[in-house]
Amino acid sequence: MRTSQLYFSTLKEAPSEAELVSHKLMLRAGLIKRLGSGLYTWMPLGLKVLRKVEGVVRDEMDKAGAQELLMPTIQPAELWQETGRWALFGPQMLKIKDRHERDFCFGPTHEEVITDIARLELRSYKQLPVNFYQVQVKFRDEIRPRFGVMRAREFVMKDAYSFDASFEGLQASYGRMYQAYSNVFSRLGLAFRAVAADTGAIGGSGSHEFHVLADAGEDLLAYCPDSDYAANVELAEALAPAAPRAAASEALHDVETPKQTTCEQVAGLMGIPIEKTVKLIAVIDAAGKLVIVLLRGDHSLNEVKLGKVEGMDGFRFATEEEIRAAFNCPPGFLGPVGAPAGTRIIADRTVAAMSDWVCGANKPKFHIAGVNWGRDLPEADVVADVRNVVAGDPSPDGRGVLALCRGIEVGHVFQLRTKYSEAMNATFTDVDGQLKPFEMGCYGIGVSRIVGAAIEQNHDERGIRFPLAMAPFALAVVAVGYHRSDAVKAAADQLYAELQAAGVDVLLDDRNERPGSMFADMELIGIPHRLTLGDKGLAEGMVEYVARRGGDLEKVPLGEVAAFIRRKLAE
């Protein structure tokens, strides 16, 4: 491709609404154009990148035995009503009516549609296992679309669905998809981690998220540098302290804290480590009853974990009015000693192992110190892991300590089991002639999101630094003076033809622009390799080479360029 034939336009500055680096650079490089809130047109250069990502995804899906189909984007409400998700999915689902006032939605995902296909088409265990996938536009009505393609309302997704006759078969299908996903992100040249994750609204028995590692990531990940352990912080287990609880050594006593309402402030006033403090979080359980949750002062509540404690599904935080009514005390001075009778106490594992700790006294402007289980208050009703892990916690696999990093979720795989097949009566006849529900798996990749995530991970002050596998072009040939020098024009045209014949995805910059402007554009759009031709170099029989990711400028004999570039592309 020649720049004189390619439509692209670059900007010196990104629009003011762009926040993330990837959003700014995609707009500046002309990869996308904003149509409306969370809606973007993929321009020719951006679409080339998107199609390259799709190509790698399709290739790995095909190699894993999945078969491509294409389902409708518009889905009838009846299917979603069978599973109960028509009401449960929430306002992210864009609901529409046709001229006959029948309800439809613009598909945010396709579990119901594919399950309907399975119950109509798959009758016998002899047809199993099977895995269907599609690459398609989805729509989710985000409450606050932002960050460009990272959180758009309309996006391109690859979703796959496996059907098996047994749980063992599902595990095998899941394993193949897990490996295929690892292959996809490795081939795309991305630093990533697969982490154990919560199943969320999709449901099922187990799942893993695939995250591109980047400082701008919305998800906090816990991993062990000395092992393969990794998990989303929502799911990462905080082990109980290894040492047994120490015996009480302090007497219970009040501490005046006239202005100190946080654990940090109380610890500072008393001159003690914050690790000696305990905070109380008042919540209301599904039955509408007050529940006390206790955490060490420097720890934070993990709402996903708490929601999995028996009786806590759908809990909410107590209001200030509810707190004052129950404790006769304002927030900031609450504690479990002398709490309302019959109140259920859930203690985090760390708190359950503490002695001589400090907490609120349930009276304004006072805390109490020297608190001990069994002596000053009964043992907790429930001891559970309800906190977020922190760096330095023991790794759950026993092979080191945890570190934290941020990641951008670009893929998610689920073991759905029979959640959808049972709800929609999707069954097959097994080897014994019995009807059984399909064991299902669900596997999604945010294809368009990968582009943004890759830029977050691969950029510098000059622009994008695309990995080779997803770059719009592998090589840029910048012909300085193409319109002024017959020698440059002839050499550039010949080299361009030679590289194309060798199968190199090359962009010839034949614009009548200043060299600095041409170099800046090629760096901005992220092309990994660049050759420069000019009268001075050609007089010496040389072409200049530079890699987008840095390194010294190299001079290459004109007659050896094609072989040189092939070596570079193979590195």
CSV table of N, CA and C in Angstrom, one decimal, residues 212-355:
chain,number,residue,atom,x,y,z
A,212,VAL,N,-4.3,-8.4,29.9
A,212,VAL,CA,-3.1,-7.7,29.4
A,212,VAL,C,-2.6,-6.8,30.5
A,213,LEU,N,-1.3,-7.0,30.9
A,213,LEU,CA,-0.8,-6.2,32.0
A,213,LEU,C,-0.5,-4.8,31.6
A,214,ALA,N,-1.0,-3.8,32.3
A,214,ALA,CA,-0.8,-2.4,32.0
A,214,ALA,C,-1.2,-1.6,33.2
A,215,ASP,N,-0.5,-0.5,33.4
A,215,ASP,CA,-0.8,0.4,34.5
A,215,ASP,C,-2.2,0.9,34.5
A,216,ALA,N,-2.8,1.1,33.3
A,216,ALA,CA,-4.1,1.7,33.2
A,216,ALA,C,-5.2,0.7,33.5
A,217,GLY,N,-4.9,-0.6,33.8
A,217,GLY,CA,-5.9,-1.6,34.0
A,217,GLY,C,-6.8,-1.3,35.1
A,218,GLU,N,-8.1,-1.6,34.9
A,218,GLU,CA,-9.1,-1.4,35.9
A,218,GLU,C,-9.1,-2.5,37.0
A,219,ASP,N,-8.6,-3.7,36.6
A,219,ASP,CA,-8.6,-4.8,37.5
A,219,ASP,C,-7.3,-4.9,38.2
A,220,LEU,N,-7.4,-5.2,39.5
A,220,LEU,CA,-6.2,-5.5,40.3
A,220,LEU,C,-6.0,-7.0,40.4
A,221,LEU,N,-4.8,-7.5,40.1
A,221,LEU,CA,-4.5,-8.9,40.0
A,221,LEU,C,-3.5,-9.2,41.1
A,222,ALA,N,-3.6,-10.4,41.7
A,222,ALA,CA,-2.7,-11.0,42.6
A,222,ALA,C,-2.0,-12.1,42.0
A,223,TYR,N,-0.7,-12.2,42.1
A,223,TYR,CA,0.1,-13.3,41.5
A,223,TYR,C,1.3,-13.6,42.4
A,224,CYS,N,1.8,-14.8,42.2
A,224,CYS,CA,3.0,-15.2,42.9
A,224,CYS,C,4.2,-15.2,41.9
A,225,PRO,N,5.2,-14.3,42.1
A,225,PRO,CA,6.4,-14.3,41.2
A,225,PRO,C,7.1,-15.6,41.1
A,226,ASP,N,7.0,-16.5,42.1
A,226,ASP,CA,7.7,-17.7,42.2
A,226,ASP,C,7.0,-18.9,41.8
A,227,SER,N,5.7,-18.7,41.3
A,227,SER,CA,4.9,-19.8,40.8
A,227,SER,C,4.0,-19.4,39.7
A,228,ASP,N,3.1,-20.2,39.3
A,228,ASP,CA,2.1,-19.9,38.3
A,228,ASP,C,0.8,-19.3,38.8
A,229,TYR,N,0.7,-19.2,40.2
A,229,TYR,CA,-0.5,-18.8,40.8
A,229,TYR,C,-0.9,-17.3,40.4
A,230,ALA,N,-2.1,-17.1,40.0
A,230,ALA,CA,-2.6,-15.8,39.7
A,230,ALA,C,-4.1,-15.8,39.8
A,231,ALA,N,-4.7,-14.7,40.3
A,231,ALA,CA,-6.1,-14.6,40.5
A,231,ALA,C,-6.5,-13.1,40.5
A,232,ASN,N,-7.7,-12.8,40.1
A,232,ASN,CA,-8.3,-11.5,40.3
A,232,ASN,C,-8.4,-11.3,41.8
A,233,VAL,N,-8.2,-10.1,42.3
A,233,VAL,CA,-8.2,-9.8,43.7
A,233,VAL,C,-9.6,-10.1,44.3
A,234,GLU,N,-10.6,-10.1,43.4
A,234,GLU,CA,-12.0,-10.5,43.9
A,234,GLU,C,-12.0,-11.9,44.4
A,235,LEU,N,-11.1,-12.8,43.8
A,235,LEU,CA,-11.1,-14.2,44.1
A,235,LEU,C,-9.9,-14.7,44.9
A,236,ALA,N,-8.8,-13.9,44.9
A,236,ALA,CA,-7.6,-14.4,45.5
A,236,ALA,C,-7.8,-14.6,47.0
A,237,GLU,N,-7.4,-15.8,47.4
A,237,GLU,CA,-7.6,-16.2,48.8
A,237,GLU,C,-6.6,-15.6,49.7
A,238,ALA,N,-7.1,-15.0,50.9
A,238,ALA,CA,-6.2,-14.5,51.9
A,238,ALA,C,-6.2,-15.6,53.0
A,239,LEU,N,-5.0,-16.3,53.1
A,239,LEU,CA,-4.9,-17.4,54.0
A,239,LEU,C,-5.0,-16.9,55.5
A,240,ALA,N,-5.4,-17.8,56.4
A,240,ALA,CA,-5.4,-17.5,57.8
A,240,ALA,C,-4.0,-17.4,58.3
A,241,PRO,N,-3.7,-16.5,59.3
A,241,PRO,CA,-2.4,-16.5,59.8
A,241,PRO,C,-1.9,-17.8,60.3
A,242,ALA,N,-0.6,-18.1,60.0
A,242,ALA,CA,-0.1,-19.5,60.4
A,242,ALA,C,0.1,-19.6,61.9
A,243,ALA,N,0.4,-18.5,62.6
A,243,ALA,CA,0.7,-18.6,64.0
A,243,ALA,C,-0.7,-18.6,64.8
A,244,PRO,N,-0.7,-19.4,65.9
A,244,PRO,CA,-2.0,-19.4,66.7
A,244,PRO,C,-2.2,-18.0,67.4
A,245,ARG,N,-3.4,-17.8,67.8
A,245,ARG,CA,-3.7,-16.5,68.5
A,245,ARG,C,-3.0,-16.5,69.8
A,246,ALA,N,-2.4,-15.3,70.0
A,246,ALA,CA,-1.6,-15.1,71.3
A,246,ALA,C,-2.6,-14.9,72.4
A,247,ALA,N,-2.2,-15.2,73.6
A,247,ALA,CA,-3.0,-15.1,74.8
A,247,ALA,C,-3.2,-13.6,75.1
A,248,ALA,N,-4.3,-13.3,75.8
A,248,ALA,CA,-4.5,-11.9,76.2
A,248,ALA,C,-3.5,-11.4,77.2
A,249,SER,N,-3.0,-10.2,77.0
A,249,SER,CA,-1.9,-9.6,77.9
A,249,SER,C,-2.3,-8.2,78.4
A,250,GLU,N,-3.4,-7.6,77.8
A,250,GLU,CA,-3.8,-6.3,78.2
A,250,GLU,C,-5.2,-6.3,78.8
A,251,ALA,N,-5.4,-5.4,79.7
A,251,ALA,CA,-6.7,-5.2,80.3
A,251,ALA,C,-7.5,-4.3,79.4
A,252,LEU,N,-8.8,-4.6,79.3
A,252,LEU,CA,-9.7,-3.8,78.5
A,252,LEU,C,-9.8,-2.3,79.1
A,253,HIS,N,-9.6,-1.3,78.2
A,253,HIS,CA,-9.6,0.0,78.7
A,253,HIS,C,-10.1,1.0,77.6
A,254,ASP,N,-10.7,2.1,78.0
A,254,ASP,CA,-11.2,3.1,77.1
A,254,ASP,C,-10.0,4.0,76.7
A,255,VAL,N,-10.1,4.5,75.5
A,255,VAL,CA,-9.2,5.5,74.9
A,255,VAL,C,-10.0,6.6,74.4
A,256,GLU,N,-9.7,7.8,74.9
A,256,GLU,CA,-10.5,9.0,74.4
A,256,GLU,C,-9.9,9.4,73.0
A,257,THR,N,-10.9,9.4,72.0
A,257,THR,CA,-10.5,9.8,70.6
A,257,THR,C,-11.5,10.8,70.1
A,258,PRO,N,-11.3,12.1,70.5
A,258,PRO,CA,-12.3,13.1,70.3
A,258,PRO,C,-12.5,13.4,68.8
A,259,LYS,N,-11.5,13.3,68.0
A,259,LYS,CA,-11.7,13.6,66.5
A,259,LYS,C,-11.3,12.4,65.6
A,260,GLN,N,-10.8,11.4,66.2
A,260,GLN,CA,-10.3,10.3,65.5
A,260,GLN,C,-11.4,9.2,65.1
A,261,THR,N,-11.7,9.1,63.9
A,261,THR,CA,-12.8,8.2,63.5
A,261,THR,C,-12.3,7.1,62.6
A,262,THR,N,-11.1,7.1,62.1
A,262,THR,CA,-10.6,6.1,61.2
A,262,THR,C,-9.5,5.3,61.9
A,263,CYS,N,-9.2,4.1,61.5
A,263,CYS,CA,-8.2,3.3,62.1
A,263,CYS,C,-6.8,4.0,62.0
A,264,GLU,N,-6.5,4.6,60.9
A,264,GLU,CA,-5.3,5.3,60.7
A,264,GLU,C,-5.1,6.4,61.8
A,265,GLN,N,-6.2,7.2,62.0
A,265,GLN,CA,-6.1,8.3,63.0
A,265,GLN,C,-6.0,7.8,64.4
A,266,VAL,N,-6.7,6.7,64.7
A,266,VAL,CA,-6.6,6.1,66.0
A,266,VAL,C,-5.2,5.6,66.3
A,267,ALA,N,-4.7,4.8,65.3
A,267,ALA,CA,-3.4,4.3,65.5
A,267,ALA,C,-2.3,5.4,65.7
A,268,GLY,N,-2.5,6.5,64.9
A,268,GLY,CA,-1.6,7.6,65.0
A,268,GLY,C,-1.6,8.2,66.4
A,269,LEU,N,-2.8,8.4,66.9
A,269,LEU,CA,-3.0,9.0,68.2
A,269,LEU,C,-2.4,8.2,69.3
A,270,MET,N,-2.6,6.8,69.2
A,270,MET,CA,-2.1,5.9,70.3
A,270,MET,C,-0.7,5.5,70.1
A,271,GLY,N,-0.1,5.8,68.9
A,271,GLY,CA,1.3,5.4,68.7
A,271,GLY,C,1.5,3.9,68.5
A,272,ILE,N,0.5,3.3,67.9
A,272,ILE,CA,0.5,1.8,67.7
A,272,ILE,C,0.5,1.5,66.2
A,273,PRO,N,0.9,0.3,65.8
A,273,PRO,CA,0.7,0.0,64.4
A,273,PRO,C,-0.8,-0.2,64.0
A,274,ILE,N,-1.1,0.2,62.8
A,274,ILE,CA,-2.5,0.1,62.4
A,274,ILE,C,-2.9,-1.4,62.4
A,275,GLU,N,-2.0,-2.3,62.3
A,275,GLU,CA,-2.3,-3.7,62.3
A,275,GLU,C,-2.9,-4.2,63.7
A,276,LYS,N,-2.8,-3.3,64.7
A,276,LYS,CA,-3.4,-3.6,66.0
A,276,LYS,C,-4.9,-3.2,66.1
A,277,THR,N,-5.4,-2.5,65.0
A,277,THR,CA,-6.8,-2.0,65.1
A,277,THR,C,-7.7,-2.9,64.3
A,278,VAL,N,-9.0,-2.8,64.6
A,278,VAL,CA,-10.0,-3.5,63.9
A,278,VAL,C,-11.2,-2.5,63.6
A,279,LYS,N,-11.7,-2.6,62.4
A,279,LYS,CA,-12.8,-1.8,62.0
A,279,LYS,C,-14.1,-2.6,61.8
A,280,LEU,N,-15.2,-2.0,62.1
A,280,LEU,CA,-16.5,-2.6,62.0
A,280,LEU,C,-17.2,-2.1,60.8
A,281,ILE,N,-17.7,-3.0,60.0
A,281,ILE,CA,-18.6,-2.6,58.8
A,281,ILE,C,-19.9,-3.2,59.1
A,282,ALA,N,-20.9,-2.3,59.1
A,282,ALA,CA,-22.3,-2.7,59.4
A,282,ALA,C,-23.0,-3.0,58.0
A,283,VAL,N,-23.6,-4.1,57.9
A,283,VAL,CA,-24.3,-4.5,56.6
A,283,VAL,C,-25.7,-5.1,57.0
A,284,ILE,N,-26.5,-5.1,56.0
A,284,ILE,CA,-27.8,-5.7,56.1
A,284,ILE,C,-27.9,-6.9,55.2
A,285,ASP,N,-28.2,-8.1,55.8
A,285,ASP,CA,-28.2,-9.3,55.0
A,285,ASP,C,-29.5,-9.4,54.2
A,286,ALA,N,-29.6,-10.5,53.4
A,286,ALA,CA,-30.8,-10.7,52.5
A,286,ALA,C,-32.1,-10.8,53.3
A,287,ALA,N,-32.0,-11.2,54.6
A,287,ALA,CA,-33.3,-11.2,55.4
A,287,ALA,C,-33.6,-9.9,56.0
A,288,GLY,N,-32.8,-8.9,55.8
A,288,GLY,CA,-33.0,-7.6,56.4
A,288,GLY,C,-32.5,-7.4,57.8
A,289,LYS,N,-31.6,-8.3,58.2
A,289,LYS,CA,-31.1,-8.2,59.5
A,289,LYS,C,-29.7,-7.6,59.5
A,290,LEU,N,-29.4,-6.9,60.6
A,290,LEU,CA,-28.0,-6.2,60.8
A,290,LEU,C,-27.0,-7.3,61.0
A,291,VAL,N,-25.9,-7.2,60.3
A,291,VAL,CA,-24.7,-8.1,60.5
A,291,VAL,C,-23.5,-7.2,60.6
A,292,ILE,N,-22.6,-7.6,61.6
A,292,ILE,CA,-21.3,-7.0,61.8
A,292,ILE,C,-20.2,-7.7,61.1
A,293,VAL,N,-19.4,-7.0,60.3
A,293,VAL,CA,-18.2,-7.6,59.7
A,293,VAL,C,-17.0,-6.9,60.2
A,294,LEU,N,-16.0,-7.7,60.7
A,294,LEU,CA,-14.8,-7.2,61.3
A,294,LEU,C,-13.6,-7.4,60.4
A,295,LEU,N,-12.8,-6.3,60.1
A,295,LEU,CA,-11.6,-6.4,59.4
A,295,LEU,C,-10.5,-5.7,60.1
A,296,ARG,N,-9.3,-6.2,59.9
A,296,ARG,CA,-8.1,-5.5,60.4
A,296,ARG,C,-8.1,-4.1,59.8
A,297,GLY,N,-7.6,-3.1,60.6
A,297,GLY,CA,-7.6,-1.7,60.2
A,297,GLY,C,-7.0,-1.4,58.9
A,298,ASP,N,-6.0,-2.1,58.5
A,298,ASP,CA,-5.3,-1.8,57.2
A,298,ASP,C,-5.8,-2.7,56.0
A,299,HIS,N,-6.9,-3.5,56.3
A,299,HIS,CA,-7.4,-4.3,55.2
A,299,HIS,C,-8.7,-3.7,54.7
A,300,SER,N,-9.1,-4.2,53.5
A,300,SER,CA,-10.3,-3.7,52.8
A,300,SER,C,-11.3,-4.8,52.5
A,301,LEU,N,-12.5,-4.5,52.6
A,301,LEU,CA,-13.6,-5.5,52.4
A,301,LEU,C,-13.6,-6.0,51.0
A,302,ASN,N,-13.7,-7.3,50.8
A,302,ASN,CA,-14.0,-7.9,49.5
A,302,ASN,C,-15.4,-8.3,49.4
A,303,GLU,N,-16.2,-7.5,48.7
A,303,GLU,CA,-17.6,-7.6,48.6
A,303,GLU,C,-18.0,-9.0,48.0
A,304,VAL,N,-17.3,-9.4,47.0
A,304,VAL,CA,-17.6,-10.7,46.3
A,304,VAL,C,-17.5,-11.8,47.3
A,305,LYS,N,-16.4,-11.8,48.1
A,305,LYS,CA,-16.2,-12.9,49.1
A,305,LYS,C,-17.3,-12.9,50.1
A,306,LEU,N,-17.6,-11.7,50.6
A,306,LEU,CA,-18.7,-11.6,51.7
A,306,LEU,C,-20.0,-12.1,51.1
A,307,GLY,N,-20.3,-11.7,49.9
A,307,GLY,CA,-21.5,-12.2,49.3
A,307,GLY,C,-21.7,-13.7,49.2
A,308,LYS,N,-20.5,-14.4,49.3
A,308,LYS,CA,-20.6,-15.9,49.2
A,308,LYS,C,-20.7,-16.5,50.6
A,309,VAL,N,-20.6,-15.8,51.6
A,309,VAL,CA,-20.8,-16.3,53.0
A,309,VAL,C,-22.3,-16.6,53.1
A,310,GLU,N,-22.6,-17.7,53.8
A,310,GLU,CA,-24.0,-18.2,53.9
A,310,GLU,C,-24.9,-17.1,54.4
A,311,GLY,N,-26.0,-16.8,53.7
A,311,GLY,CA,-26.9,-15.9,54.2
A,311,GLY,C,-26.6,-14.4,53.8
A,312,MET,N,-25.5,-14.2,53.0
A,312,MET,CA,-25.1,-12.9,52.7
A,312,MET,C,-25.2,-12.5,51.2
A,313,ASP,N,-25.8,-13.4,50.5
A,313,ASP,CA,-26.0,-13.1,49.1
A,313,ASP,C,-27.0,-11.9,48.9
A,314,GLY,N,-26.6,-10.9,48.2
A,314,GLY,CA,-27.4,-9.7,48.1
A,314,GLY,C,-27.4,-8.8,49.2
A,315,PHE,N,-26.4,-8.8,50.1
A,315,PHE,CA,-26.3,-7.9,51.2
A,315,PHE,C,-26.1,-6.5,50.7
A,316,ARG,N,-26.4,-5.5,51.6
A,316,ARG,CA,-26.1,-4.1,51.3
A,316,ARG,C,-25.5,-3.5,52.6
A,317,PHE,N,-24.9,-2.3,52.4
A,317,PHE,CA,-24.3,-1.6,53.5
A,317,PHE,C,-25.4,-0.9,54.3
A,318,ALA,N,-25.3,-0.9,55.6
A,318,ALA,CA,-26.3,-0.2,56.4
A,318,ALA,C,-26.2,1.3,56.2
A,319,THR,N,-27.3,2.0,56.3
A,319,THR,CA,-27.3,3.4,56.2
A,319,THR,C,-26.9,4.0,57.6
A,320,GLU,N,-26.6,5.3,57.6
A,320,GLU,CA,-26.2,6.0,58.8
A,320,GLU,C,-27.4,5.9,59.8
A,321,GLU,N,-28.6,6.1,59.3
A,321,GLU,CA,-29.8,6.1,60.2
A,321,GLU,C,-29.9,4.7,60.8
A,322,GLU,N,-29.7,3.6,60.0
A,322,GLU,CA,-29.8,2.3,60.6
A,322,GLU,C,-28.7,2.0,61.6
A,323,ILE,N,-27.5,2.6,61.4
A,323,ILE,CA,-26.4,2.4,62.3
A,323,ILE,C,-26.7,3.1,63.6
A,324,ARG,N,-27.2,4.3,63.5
A,324,ARG,CA,-27.5,5.1,64.8
A,324,ARG,C,-28.6,4.4,65.6
A,325,ALA,N,-29.6,3.9,64.9
A,325,ALA,CA,-30.7,3.2,65.5
A,325,ALA,C,-30.3,1.9,66.2
A,326,ALA,N,-29.3,1.2,65.7
A,326,ALA,CA,-28.9,-0.1,66.2
A,326,ALA,C,-27.9,0.1,67.3
A,327,PHE,N,-26.9,1.1,67.2
A,327,PHE,CA,-25.8,1.2,68.1
A,327,PHE,C,-25.9,2.4,69.0
A,328,ASN,N,-26.9,3.3,68.7
A,328,ASN,CA,-27.1,4.5,69.5
A,328,ASN,C,-25.7,5.3,69.5
A,329,CYS,N,-25.1,5.3,68.3
A,329,CYS,CA,-23.7,5.8,68.2
A,329,CYS,C,-23.5,6.2,66.7
A,330,PRO,N,-22.8,7.3,66.4
A,330,PRO,CA,-22.5,7.6,65.0
A,330,PRO,C,-21.4,6.7,64.5
A,331,PRO,N,-21.4,6.5,63.2
A,331,PRO,CA,-20.3,5.8,62.5
A,331,PRO,C,-18.9,6.4,62.9
A,332,GLY,N,-17.9,5.6,62.9
A,332,GLY,CA,-16.5,6.1,63.3
A,332,GLY,C,-16.1,5.7,64.7
A,333,PHE,N,-17.1,5.2,65.5
A,333,PHE,CA,-16.8,4.8,66.9
A,333,PHE,C,-17.4,3.4,67.2
A,334,LEU,N,-17.7,2.6,66.2
A,334,LEU,CA,-18.4,1.4,66.3
A,334,LEU,C,-17.4,0.2,66.6
A,335,GLY,N,-17.9,-0.7,67.4
A,335,GLY,CA,-17.1,-1.9,67.8
A,335,GLY,C,-18.0,-3.1,68.1
A,336,PRO,N,-17.5,-4.3,68.2
A,336,PRO,CA,-18.3,-5.4,68.5
A,336,PRO,C,-18.6,-5.7,70.0
A,337,VAL,N,-17.8,-5.0,70.9
A,337,VAL,CA,-18.0,-5.2,72.3
A,337,VAL,C,-19.2,-4.4,72.7
A,338,GLY,N,-20.2,-5.2,73.2
A,338,GLY,CA,-21.5,-4.5,73.6
A,338,GLY,C,-22.4,-4.2,72.4
A,339,ALA,N,-22.2,-4.9,71.3
A,339,ALA,CA,-23.0,-4.6,70.1
A,339,ALA,C,-24.4,-5.1,70.4
A,340,PRO,N,-25.4,-4.7,69.6
A,340,PRO,CA,-26.8,-5.1,69.9
A,340,PRO,C,-26.9,-6.6,70.0
A,341,ALA,N,-27.6,-7.1,71.0
A,341,ALA,CA,-27.8,-8.5,71.3
A,341,ALA,C,-28.3,-9.3,70.1
A,342,GLY,N,-27.7,-10.4,69.9
A,342,GLY,CA,-28.2,-11.3,68.8
A,342,GLY,C,-27.7,-10.9,67.4
A,343,THR,N,-26.8,-9.9,67.3
A,343,THR,CA,-26.3,-9.5,66.0
A,343,THR,C,-25.2,-10.5,65.6
A,344,ARG,N,-25.4,-11.0,64.4
A,344,ARG,CA,-24.4,-11.9,63.8
A,344,ARG,C,-23.1,-11.2,63.5
A,345,ILE,N,-22.0,-11.9,63.9
A,345,ILE,CA,-20.6,-11.3,63.7
A,345,ILE,C,-19.9,-12.2,62.8
A,346,ILE,N,-19.4,-11.6,61.7
A,346,ILE,CA,-18.5,-12.3,60.7
A,346,ILE,C,-17.1,-11.6,60.9
A,347,ALA,N,-16.2,-12.4,61.3
A,347,ALA,CA,-14.8,-11.9,61.4
A,347,ALA,C,-13.9,-12.5,60.3
A,348,ASP,N,-13.1,-11.6,59.7
A,348,ASP,CA,-12.1,-12.0,58.8
A,348,ASP,C,-11.1,-12.9,59.5
A,349,ARG,N,-10.5,-13.8,58.7
A,349,ARG,CA,-9.6,-14.8,59.3
A,349,ARG,C,-8.5,-14.1,60.1
A,350,THR,N,-8.0,-13.0,59.6
A,350,THR,CA,-6.9,-12.3,60.3
A,350,THR,C,-7.4,-11.7,61.7
A,351,VAL,N,-8.6,-11.2,61.7
A,351,VAL,CA,-9.1,-10.6,62.9
A,351,VAL,C,-9.4,-11.7,64.0
A,352,ALA,N,-9.8,-12.9,63.5
A,352,ALA,CA,-10.1,-14.0,64.4
A,352,ALA,C,-8.8,-14.5,65.1
A,353,ALA,N,-7.7,-14.2,64.5
A,353,ALA,CA,-6.4,-14.6,65.1
A,353,ALA,C,-5.7,-13.5,65.9
A,354,MET,N,-6.4,-12.4,66.1
A,354,MET,CA,-5.8,-11.2,66.8
A,354,MET,C,-6.1,-11.3,68.3
A,355,SER,N,-5.2,-10.7,69.1
A,355,SER,CA,-5.4,-10.5,70.5
A,355,SER,C,-5.0,-9.0,70.8
